[in-house]
Tab-separated table of C-alpha atoms in Angstrom:
chain	number	residue	atom	x	y	z
Z	1	MET	CA	-86.435	-149.780	111.662
Z	2	LYS	CA	-89.734	-151.193	110.437
Z	3	ALA	CA	-89.631	-154.293	108.260
Z	4	TRP	CA	-90.744	-152.550	105.089
Z	5	GLU	CA	-88.126	-149.809	105.542
Z	6	LYS	CA	-85.330	-152.327	105.127
Z	7	ASN	CA	-86.137	-152.625	101.417
Z	8	ILE	CA	-85.981	-148.903	100.650
Z	9	ARG	CA	-83.066	-147.910	98.456
Z	10	ARG	CA	-81.084	-145.244	100.277
Z	11	VAL	CA	-78.678	-142.868	98.561
Z	12	VAL	CA	-77.101	-139.543	99.387
Z	13	PRO	CA	-78.766	-137.273	96.806
Z	14	TYR	CA	-77.201	-134.643	94.603
Z	15	THR	CA	-77.418	-131.150	96.065
Z	16	PRO	CA	-78.331	-128.589	93.389
Z	17	GLY	CA	-77.455	-124.917	93.614
Z	18	GLU	CA	-79.767	-122.873	95.794
Z	19	GLN	CA	-82.790	-121.414	94.008
Z	20	PRO	CA	-83.614	-118.263	96.000
Z	21	LYS	CA	-87.210	-117.056	96.022
Z	22	GLU	CA	-86.388	-113.445	96.835
Z	23	LYS	CA	-86.670	-110.748	94.184
Z	24	ASN	CA	-83.941	-108.296	93.192
Z	25	ILE	CA	-81.086	-110.673	93.871
Z	26	ILE	CA	-78.050	-111.362	91.683
Z	27	LYS	CA	-78.021	-115.078	90.962
Z	28	LEU	CA	-74.555	-116.325	90.038
Z	29	ASN	CA	-74.683	-119.807	91.553
Z	30	THR	CA	-76.215	-122.225	89.030
Z	31	ASN	CA	-74.482	-121.393	85.709
Z	32	GLU	CA	-77.690	-120.272	84.031
Z	33	ASN	CA	-77.373	-118.018	81.004
Z	34	PRO	CA	-78.173	-114.394	81.935
Z	35	TYR	CA	-79.758	-113.728	78.554
Z	36	PRO	CA	-83.180	-114.893	77.339
Z	37	PRO	CA	-83.652	-117.678	74.800
Z	38	SER	CA	-83.665	-116.884	71.104
Z	39	PRO	CA	-86.451	-114.544	69.928
Z	40	LYS	CA	-87.557	-117.426	67.705
Z	41	VAL	CA	-88.130	-119.503	70.845
Z	42	LEU	CA	-90.072	-116.692	72.510
Z	43	ALA	CA	-92.211	-116.195	69.399
Z	44	ALA	CA	-92.835	-119.886	68.734
Z	45	LYS	CA	-96.419	-120.987	68.398
Z	46	THR	CA	-97.334	-124.053	70.401
Z	47	GLU	CA	-100.743	-125.549	69.818
Z	48	LEU	CA	-101.857	-126.023	73.419
Z	49	GLU	CA	-104.676	-128.275	72.258
Z	50	GLN	CA	-101.904	-130.751	71.437
Z	51	LEU	CA	-101.268	-131.188	75.156
Z	52	ARG	CA	-104.121	-133.671	75.322
Z	53	LEU	CA	-102.018	-136.015	73.164
Z	54	TYR	CA	-98.892	-137.940	74.046
Z	55	PRO	CA	-95.804	-136.327	72.518
Z	56	ASP	CA	-93.745	-138.038	69.842
Z	57	PRO	CA	-91.737	-140.606	71.866
Z	58	ALA	CA	-88.831	-140.317	69.429
Z	59	ALA	CA	-88.899	-136.467	69.496
Z	60	SER	CA	-88.250	-136.836	65.783
Z	61	ASP	CA	-88.432	-133.147	64.843
Z	62	LEU	CA	-85.915	-132.170	67.503
Z	63	VAL	CA	-83.613	-135.107	66.739
Z	64	LYS	CA	-83.671	-134.192	63.052
Z	65	GLU	CA	-82.875	-130.531	63.765
Z	66	ILE	CA	-79.983	-131.379	66.100
Z	67	ALA	CA	-78.597	-133.956	63.671
Z	68	GLY	CA	-78.741	-131.506	60.777
Z	69	TYR	CA	-77.038	-128.791	62.814
Z	70	HIS	CA	-74.126	-131.094	63.643
Z	71	ASN	CA	-73.988	-132.780	60.200
Z	72	LEU	CA	-75.017	-136.135	61.628
Z	73	ASN	CA	-77.615	-138.741	60.754
Z	74	ASP	CA	-80.748	-138.921	62.871
Z	75	ASN	CA	-79.699	-142.306	64.232
Z	76	GLN	CA	-76.619	-140.690	65.795
Z	77	VAL	CA	-78.641	-138.464	68.156
Z	78	PHE	CA	-80.508	-139.224	71.388
Z	79	VAL	CA	-82.519	-136.605	73.286
Z	80	GLY	CA	-83.596	-136.501	76.912
Z	81	VAL	CA	-84.978	-134.250	79.619
Z	82	GLY	CA	-81.833	-132.226	80.218
Z	83	SER	CA	-78.335	-133.645	80.072
Z	84	ASP	CA	-78.834	-135.041	83.587
Z	85	ASP	CA	-81.489	-137.371	82.187
Z	86	VAL	CA	-79.244	-138.303	79.261
Z	87	LEU	CA	-76.282	-138.964	81.541
Z	88	ALA	CA	-78.305	-140.985	84.040
Z	89	MET	CA	-79.699	-143.073	81.175
Z	90	SER	CA	-76.148	-143.529	79.894
Z	91	PHE	CA	-74.938	-144.791	83.283
Z	92	LEU	CA	-77.822	-147.258	83.321
Z	93	THR	CA	-77.192	-148.360	79.733
Z	94	PHE	CA	-73.425	-148.565	79.403
Z	95	PHE	CA	-71.895	-149.069	82.844
Z	96	ASN	CA	-72.869	-152.646	83.657
Z	97	SER	CA	-69.505	-154.283	84.182
Z	98	GLU	CA	-68.344	-155.504	87.572
Z	99	LYS	CA	-65.262	-153.365	87.019
Z	100	PRO	CA	-65.281	-149.815	88.426
Z	101	ILE	CA	-65.967	-146.860	86.199
Z	102	TYR	CA	-63.513	-143.958	86.355
Z	103	PHE	CA	-64.152	-140.238	86.734
Z	104	PRO	CA	-62.267	-137.312	88.346
Z	105	ASP	CA	-62.351	-136.726	92.087
Z	106	ILE	CA	-63.232	-133.053	91.570
Z	107	THR	CA	-65.972	-132.943	88.968
Z	108	TYR	CA	-69.730	-132.851	88.471
Z	109	SER	CA	-71.058	-134.208	91.758
Z	110	PHE	CA	-73.963	-136.099	90.179
Z	111	TYR	CA	-71.628	-138.824	88.865
Z	112	ASP	CA	-71.114	-140.584	92.176
Z	113	VAL	CA	-74.826	-140.204	92.988
Z	114	TRP	CA	-75.825	-142.074	89.819
Z	115	ALA	CA	-73.165	-144.706	90.456
Z	116	ASP	CA	-74.532	-145.281	93.960
Z	117	LEU	CA	-78.138	-145.250	92.779
Z	118	PHE	CA	-77.534	-147.832	90.058
Z	119	LYS	CA	-75.060	-149.825	92.185
Z	120	ILE	CA	-72.185	-149.221	89.778
Z	121	PRO	CA	-68.696	-149.616	91.265
Z	122	TYR	CA	-66.515	-146.570	90.697
Z	123	GLU	CA	-63.124	-145.054	91.410
Z	124	THR	CA	-62.313	-141.361	91.369
Z	125	LYS	CA	-59.020	-140.220	89.874
Z	126	ALA	CA	-57.339	-137.273	91.550
Z	127	LEU	CA	-56.737	-134.114	89.566
Z	128	ASP	CA	-53.115	-132.960	89.711
Z	129	ASP	CA	-51.870	-129.986	91.716
Z	130	ASP	CA	-53.068	-127.645	88.960
Z	131	PHE	CA	-56.543	-129.257	88.968
Z	132	LYS	CA	-55.928	-130.929	85.609
Z	133	LEU	CA	-56.949	-134.447	84.569
Z	134	VAL	CA	-54.101	-136.960	84.328
Z	135	ALA	CA	-54.526	-139.192	81.261
Z	136	GLU	CA	-52.396	-142.018	82.642
Z	137	ASP	CA	-54.813	-142.476	85.550
Z	138	TYR	CA	-57.390	-143.770	83.047
Z	139	TYR	CA	-55.172	-146.395	81.402
Z	140	GLU	CA	-55.973	-149.254	83.770
Z	141	GLU	CA	-58.724	-151.783	83.058
Z	142	ASN	CA	-62.111	-150.361	84.013
Z	143	GLY	CA	-65.856	-150.503	83.390
Z	144	GLY	CA	-66.163	-147.154	81.636
Z	145	VAL	CA	-64.922	-143.563	81.721
Z	146	ILE	CA	-66.760	-140.258	82.064
Z	147	PHE	CA	-65.475	-136.709	82.474
Z	148	PRO	CA	-66.745	-133.222	81.676
Z	149	ASN	CA	-64.929	-131.032	79.197
Z	150	PRO	CA	-64.649	-128.280	80.330
Z	151	ASN	CA	-64.578	-129.756	83.811
Z	152	ALA	CA	-66.921	-128.515	86.512
Z	153	PRO	CA	-66.449	-126.799	88.868
Z	154	THR	CA	-62.900	-125.938	87.747
Z	155	GLY	CA	-63.746	-124.722	84.229
Z	156	LEU	CA	-60.542	-126.234	82.825
Z	157	VAL	CA	-60.574	-127.771	79.361
Z	158	VAL	CA	-58.572	-130.605	77.773
Z	159	ASP	CA	-57.630	-130.729	74.111
Z	160	ILE	CA	-58.524	-133.264	71.435
Z	161	ASP	CA	-55.189	-135.051	71.763
Z	162	PHE	CA	-55.917	-135.724	75.443
Z	163	ILE	CA	-59.344	-137.154	74.597
Z	164	CYS	CA	-57.828	-139.343	71.863
Z	165	ASP	CA	-55.297	-140.608	74.390
Z	166	ILE	CA	-58.091	-141.630	76.768
Z	167	LEU	CA	-59.986	-143.321	73.936
Z	168	GLU	CA	-56.946	-145.189	72.636
Z	169	HIS	CA	-56.433	-146.689	76.094
Z	170	ASN	CA	-60.116	-147.523	76.643
Z	171	GLN	CA	-61.343	-149.162	73.452
Z	172	ASP	CA	-63.279	-151.927	75.218
Z	173	VAL	CA	-65.553	-149.648	77.291
Z	174	VAL	CA	-67.814	-146.673	76.618
Z	175	VAL	CA	-66.162	-143.284	77.133
Z	176	ILE	CA	-68.535	-140.368	77.795
Z	177	VAL	CA	-67.424	-136.765	77.325
Z	178	ASP	CA	-69.861	-134.431	79.085
Z	179	GLU	CA	-69.789	-131.183	77.082
Z	180	ALA	CA	-72.287	-129.072	79.012
Z	181	TYR	CA	-69.981	-126.033	78.723
Z	182	ILE	CA	-68.078	-126.680	75.499
Z	183	ASP	CA	-69.701	-123.793	73.613
Z	184	PHE	CA	-67.897	-121.313	75.884
Z	185	GLY	CA	-64.404	-122.599	75.104
Z	186	GLY	CA	-62.387	-125.573	73.903
Z	187	GLN	CA	-62.786	-128.014	71.035
Z	188	SER	CA	-65.597	-130.543	70.988
Z	189	ALA	CA	-64.940	-134.272	70.826
Z	190	LEU	CA	-67.765	-134.585	68.315
Z	191	SER	CA	-65.323	-134.849	65.422
Z	192	LEU	CA	-64.114	-138.152	66.909
Z	193	ILE	CA	-67.367	-140.139	66.979
Z	194	ASP	CA	-66.813	-141.685	63.535
Z	195	ARG	CA	-63.295	-142.672	64.526
Z	196	TYR	CA	-64.161	-144.138	67.935
Z	197	GLU	CA	-67.336	-146.215	68.033
Z	198	ASN	CA	-67.299	-146.274	71.869
Z	199	LEU	CA	-67.406	-142.479	72.272
Z	200	LEU	CA	-70.560	-140.720	73.468
Z	201	VAL	CA	-70.692	-136.905	73.505
Z	202	VAL	CA	-73.362	-135.291	75.693
Z	203	ARG	CA	-74.638	-131.699	75.398
Z	204	THR	CA	-77.347	-129.522	76.948
Z	205	PHE	CA	-79.594	-126.594	76.022
Z	206	SER	CA	-79.423	-125.321	79.611
Z	207	LYS	CA	-76.261	-123.200	79.407
Z	208	SER	CA	-75.348	-121.720	76.046
Z	209	ARG	CA	-78.900	-121.856	74.669
Z	210	SER	CA	-80.509	-120.185	77.712
Z	211	MET	CA	-83.105	-122.931	78.146
Z	212	ALA	CA	-82.450	-124.490	81.549
Z	213	GLY	CA	-86.161	-124.235	82.350
Z	214	ILE	CA	-87.311	-126.321	79.391
Z	215	ARG	CA	-84.987	-129.322	80.091
Z	216	ILE	CA	-83.370	-130.516	76.870
Z	217	GLY	CA	-80.209	-132.590	76.681
Z	218	TYR	CA	-78.825	-134.815	73.959
Z	219	ALA	CA	-76.152	-137.370	73.203
Z	220	MET	CA	-74.265	-138.014	69.973
Z	221	GLY	CA	-72.467	-141.188	69.010
Z	222	ASN	CA	-72.528	-144.131	66.667
Z	223	PRO	CA	-75.942	-145.660	65.908
Z	224	ALA	CA	-75.335	-148.724	68.093
Z	225	LEU	CA	-74.872	-146.541	71.182
Z	226	ILE	CA	-77.912	-144.437	70.341
Z	227	LYS	CA	-80.090	-147.511	69.765
Z	228	ALA	CA	-78.991	-148.935	73.121
Z	229	LEU	CA	-79.962	-145.671	74.838
Z	230	ASN	CA	-83.346	-145.638	73.143
Z	231	ASP	CA	-83.989	-149.270	74.033
Z	232	VAL	CA	-83.401	-148.487	77.716
Z	233	LYS	CA	-85.486	-145.320	77.498
Z	234	TYR	CA	-88.425	-147.137	75.896
Z	235	SER	CA	-88.178	-149.778	78.616
Z	236	TYR	CA	-88.344	-147.096	81.298
Z	237	ASN	CA	-90.416	-144.151	80.048
Z	238	SER	CA	-91.280	-143.725	76.381
Z	239	TYR	CA	-92.584	-140.164	76.647
Z	240	THR	CA	-89.687	-138.331	78.262
Z	241	MET	CA	-89.679	-135.242	76.020
Z	242	ASN	CA	-92.806	-133.103	76.229
Z	243	TYR	CA	-94.437	-131.381	73.275
Z	244	PRO	CA	-93.463	-127.752	74.133
Z	245	SER	CA	-89.834	-128.790	74.635
Z	246	ILE	CA	-89.719	-130.372	71.183
Z	247	VAL	CA	-91.211	-127.294	69.516
Z	248	LEU	CA	-89.072	-124.754	71.392
Z	249	GLY	CA	-85.904	-126.825	71.040
Z	250	VAL	CA	-86.308	-126.875	67.253
Z	251	GLU	CA	-86.661	-123.081	67.168
Z	252	SER	CA	-83.553	-122.623	69.296
Z	253	ILE	CA	-81.420	-124.690	66.937
Z	254	LYS	CA	-82.685	-122.675	63.969
Z	255	ASP	CA	-81.389	-119.367	65.364
Z	256	ASP	CA	-77.644	-119.901	65.123
Z	257	ILE	CA	-76.833	-116.191	64.860
Z	258	TYR	CA	-78.459	-115.351	68.192
Z	259	PHE	CA	-76.890	-118.412	69.805
Z	260	LYS	CA	-73.365	-117.403	68.793
Z	261	GLU	CA	-73.901	-113.748	69.718
Z	262	THR	CA	-75.069	-114.714	73.199
Z	263	VAL	CA	-72.146	-117.066	73.763
Z	264	ALA	CA	-69.730	-114.342	72.640
Z	265	LYS	CA	-71.246	-111.885	75.133
Z	266	VAL	CA	-70.849	-114.341	78.001
Z	267	VAL	CA	-67.225	-115.054	77.034
Z	268	ALA	CA	-66.390	-111.335	76.788
Z	269	THR	CA	-67.897	-110.680	80.224
Z	270	ARG	CA	-66.026	-113.661	81.669
Z	271	GLU	CA	-62.690	-112.362	80.381
Z	272	TRP	CA	-63.335	-108.886	81.828
Z	273	PHE	CA	-64.439	-110.357	85.152
Z	274	GLU	CA	-61.347	-112.570	85.429
Z	275	LYS	CA	-59.148	-109.474	85.066
Z	276	GLU	CA	-61.146	-107.687	87.753
Z	277	LEU	CA	-60.821	-110.618	90.141
Z	278	THR	CA	-57.066	-110.746	89.552
Z	279	ARG	CA	-56.857	-107.018	90.310
Z	280	LEU	CA	-58.641	-107.678	93.614
Z	281	GLY	CA	-56.203	-110.361	94.693
Z	282	PHE	CA	-57.993	-113.490	93.490
Z	283	THR	CA	-56.414	-116.443	91.748
Z	284	CYS	CA	-58.604	-117.709	88.900
Z	285	LEU	CA	-58.269	-120.999	87.103
Z	286	PRO	CA	-58.299	-120.361	83.319
Z	287	SER	CA	-61.976	-120.866	82.526
Z	288	ALA	CA	-63.407	-122.236	79.269
Z	289	SER	CA	-66.957	-122.201	80.633
Z	290	ASN	CA	-69.657	-119.721	81.679
Z	291	PHE	CA	-68.301	-119.511	85.210
Z	292	VAL	CA	-65.083	-118.667	87.023
Z	293	PHE	CA	-63.462	-120.748	89.767
Z	294	ALA	CA	-61.553	-118.373	92.029
Z	295	SER	CA	-59.818	-118.152	95.387
Z	296	HIS	CA	-58.732	-115.033	97.284
Z	297	GLY	CA	-55.291	-114.729	98.790
Z	298	SER	CA	-56.403	-113.621	102.255
Z	299	VAL	CA	-60.195	-113.746	102.649
Z	300	PRO	CA	-61.682	-117.276	102.982
Z	301	ALA	CA	-64.128	-118.322	100.275
Z	302	LYS	CA	-66.765	-119.233	102.845
Z	303	VAL	CA	-66.672	-115.723	104.284
Z	304	ILE	CA	-67.114	-114.154	100.850
Z	305	PHE	CA	-69.912	-116.610	100.067
Z	306	GLU	CA	-71.818	-115.781	103.265
Z	307	GLN	CA	-71.288	-112.033	103.010
Z	308	ALA	CA	-72.347	-112.019	99.368
Z	309	LYS	CA	-75.500	-113.933	100.202
Z	310	GLU	CA	-76.409	-111.362	102.862
Z	311	ALA	CA	-75.962	-108.691	100.196
Z	312	GLY	CA	-78.318	-110.527	97.820
Z	313	ILE	CA	-75.629	-112.043	95.606
Z	314	PHE	CA	-75.643	-115.828	95.312
Z	315	VAL	CA	-72.488	-117.702	94.280
Z	316	ARG	CA	-71.573	-121.386	94.746
Z	317	TYR	CA	-69.399	-122.681	97.558
Z	318	PHE	CA	-68.300	-126.302	97.888
Z	319	ASP	CA	-67.239	-127.380	101.365
Z	320	LYS	CA	-65.057	-130.187	100.030
Z	321	PRO	CA	-61.345	-131.074	100.314
Z	322	ARG	CA	-58.962	-129.120	98.049
Z	323	ILE	CA	-61.690	-126.739	96.805
Z	324	ASN	CA	-63.132	-125.374	100.057
Z	325	ASN	CA	-61.346	-122.066	99.547
Z	326	PHE	CA	-62.730	-121.548	96.044
Z	327	LEU	CA	-65.930	-119.958	94.782
Z	328	ARG	CA	-67.640	-120.926	91.549
Z	329	ILE	CA	-69.096	-117.729	90.137
Z	330	SER	CA	-71.491	-117.889	87.190
Z	331	ILE	CA	-71.186	-115.186	84.561
Z	332	GLY	CA	-74.166	-112.841	84.578
Z	333	THR	CA	-74.818	-109.686	82.606
Z	334	ASP	CA	-72.201	-106.935	82.522
Z	335	GLU	CA	-74.218	-104.947	85.042
Z	336	GLU	CA	-74.560	-107.892	87.436
Z	337	MET	CA	-70.838	-108.609	87.323
Z	338	LYS	CA	-69.998	-104.927	87.889
Z	339	GLN	CA	-72.250	-104.932	90.954
Z	340	PHE	CA	-70.496	-108.031	92.260
Z	341	VAL	CA	-67.082	-106.413	91.721
Z	342	CYS	CA	-68.272	-103.348	93.665
Z	343	PHE	CA	-69.420	-105.631	96.486
Z	344	LEU	CA	-66.026	-107.359	96.537
Z	345	GLU	CA	-64.192	-104.017	96.619
Z	346	GLN	CA	-66.225	-102.927	99.617
Z	347	LEU	CA	-65.765	-106.247	101.397
Z	348	LEU	CA	-62.026	-106.397	100.825
Z	349	ASN	CA	-61.522	-102.789	101.921
Z	350	LYS	CA	-63.126	-103.376	105.323
C-alpha cells in the first residue's frame, strides 16, 4: 500500500437495486411507483433561465407546501435530496454519542453503511421469529434509535403504541422513524412529534408520489431538531435542493386527489398479488408497503430470482442470513403483476 492510500476512508458501500438498461423488461426490484407523477407535476412550468442562479438554499416554497399539507409550521420541516440524504444528515447530526445506536438486524441496509462512514458505533437488534421488532430490545442505554415503519424489506408495520413504547424508553436520545412506505399502510408517527421532542419522522417522494427520479425527502420534528439539521446542512452544502425539484415537489403536494388514487391502486394490486402468490404456494409476510416479501415452499428464492431475470422480470434477492429464501417483489401495474404470475405458474409447473 502506498503512503497516501493509508489515509483513504474505506467503507463497504450500499448496494442499490439493479437498474437494467434493457427495454421491455418488467422492473419489480427497486420499489418504484409504476404510475407517473401527478399531471400537475408533468404540466408544471419551470423557467429554465433560472438554472443560471443558485436555488433557494432553504427550499422555502417546498418547505411551506409540505408544512401546510401536514398542518405543521415551516420550522418543523427539513428537506433534502431524497430521504437517503435526509437520513444521512440525521446520522451526522444526531448520533454523536460514544454509545451505540440501535436498529434492526433485518432492515434498510444503508443504516450500517452510514454508521461505518461516520464512525458511529452501532448494535443491531434481531427481529423475532415472525420478523417483528421487539420493543424491549431498545430499552437499554444507547446513542440513538432508528427503524423503518413499515420495515424494509419485510413490509411489516408497527402500531403507534409500539412507537410510544420505544420513545418512552429512549427520552434522552433522538429516535428516528423512517416512513418511506407509510402511505401504503399503517399509522404515521407524525401525530407524536408535539408529544415527544426527540422524535424525527422521515418521508420521501420516491415511492407514493412517483418521483424517485427527482430526489426529494423530508423530515418532520420539533424546531430544535430541524434547526440542528439545517445547521449541519449549511455547514456541508447549502444548495442541496435544485430548482426543478422545488417547483415539481410543490406541484406534487398540491394534487392530493391523484396522490391518494395512485396509492389506492398500488394497495389494491398488492392485495390481489398476495392472494395469487398464496395460491401458488408462497408464504407472504403481511405487507403494509408497495412490495411483497415472499418465500416459496419448495422452489428456492435464488432460483426464482435467476429464472425471472432471464425472462426479463427483475425482482430483489438478498443473499443474507434468515432472508436468503425470500424475494422482495415491488408492486407494478396490474398487467405487469399478471405477467409475473403467469411466469411463476410456468416455472412452478416445470
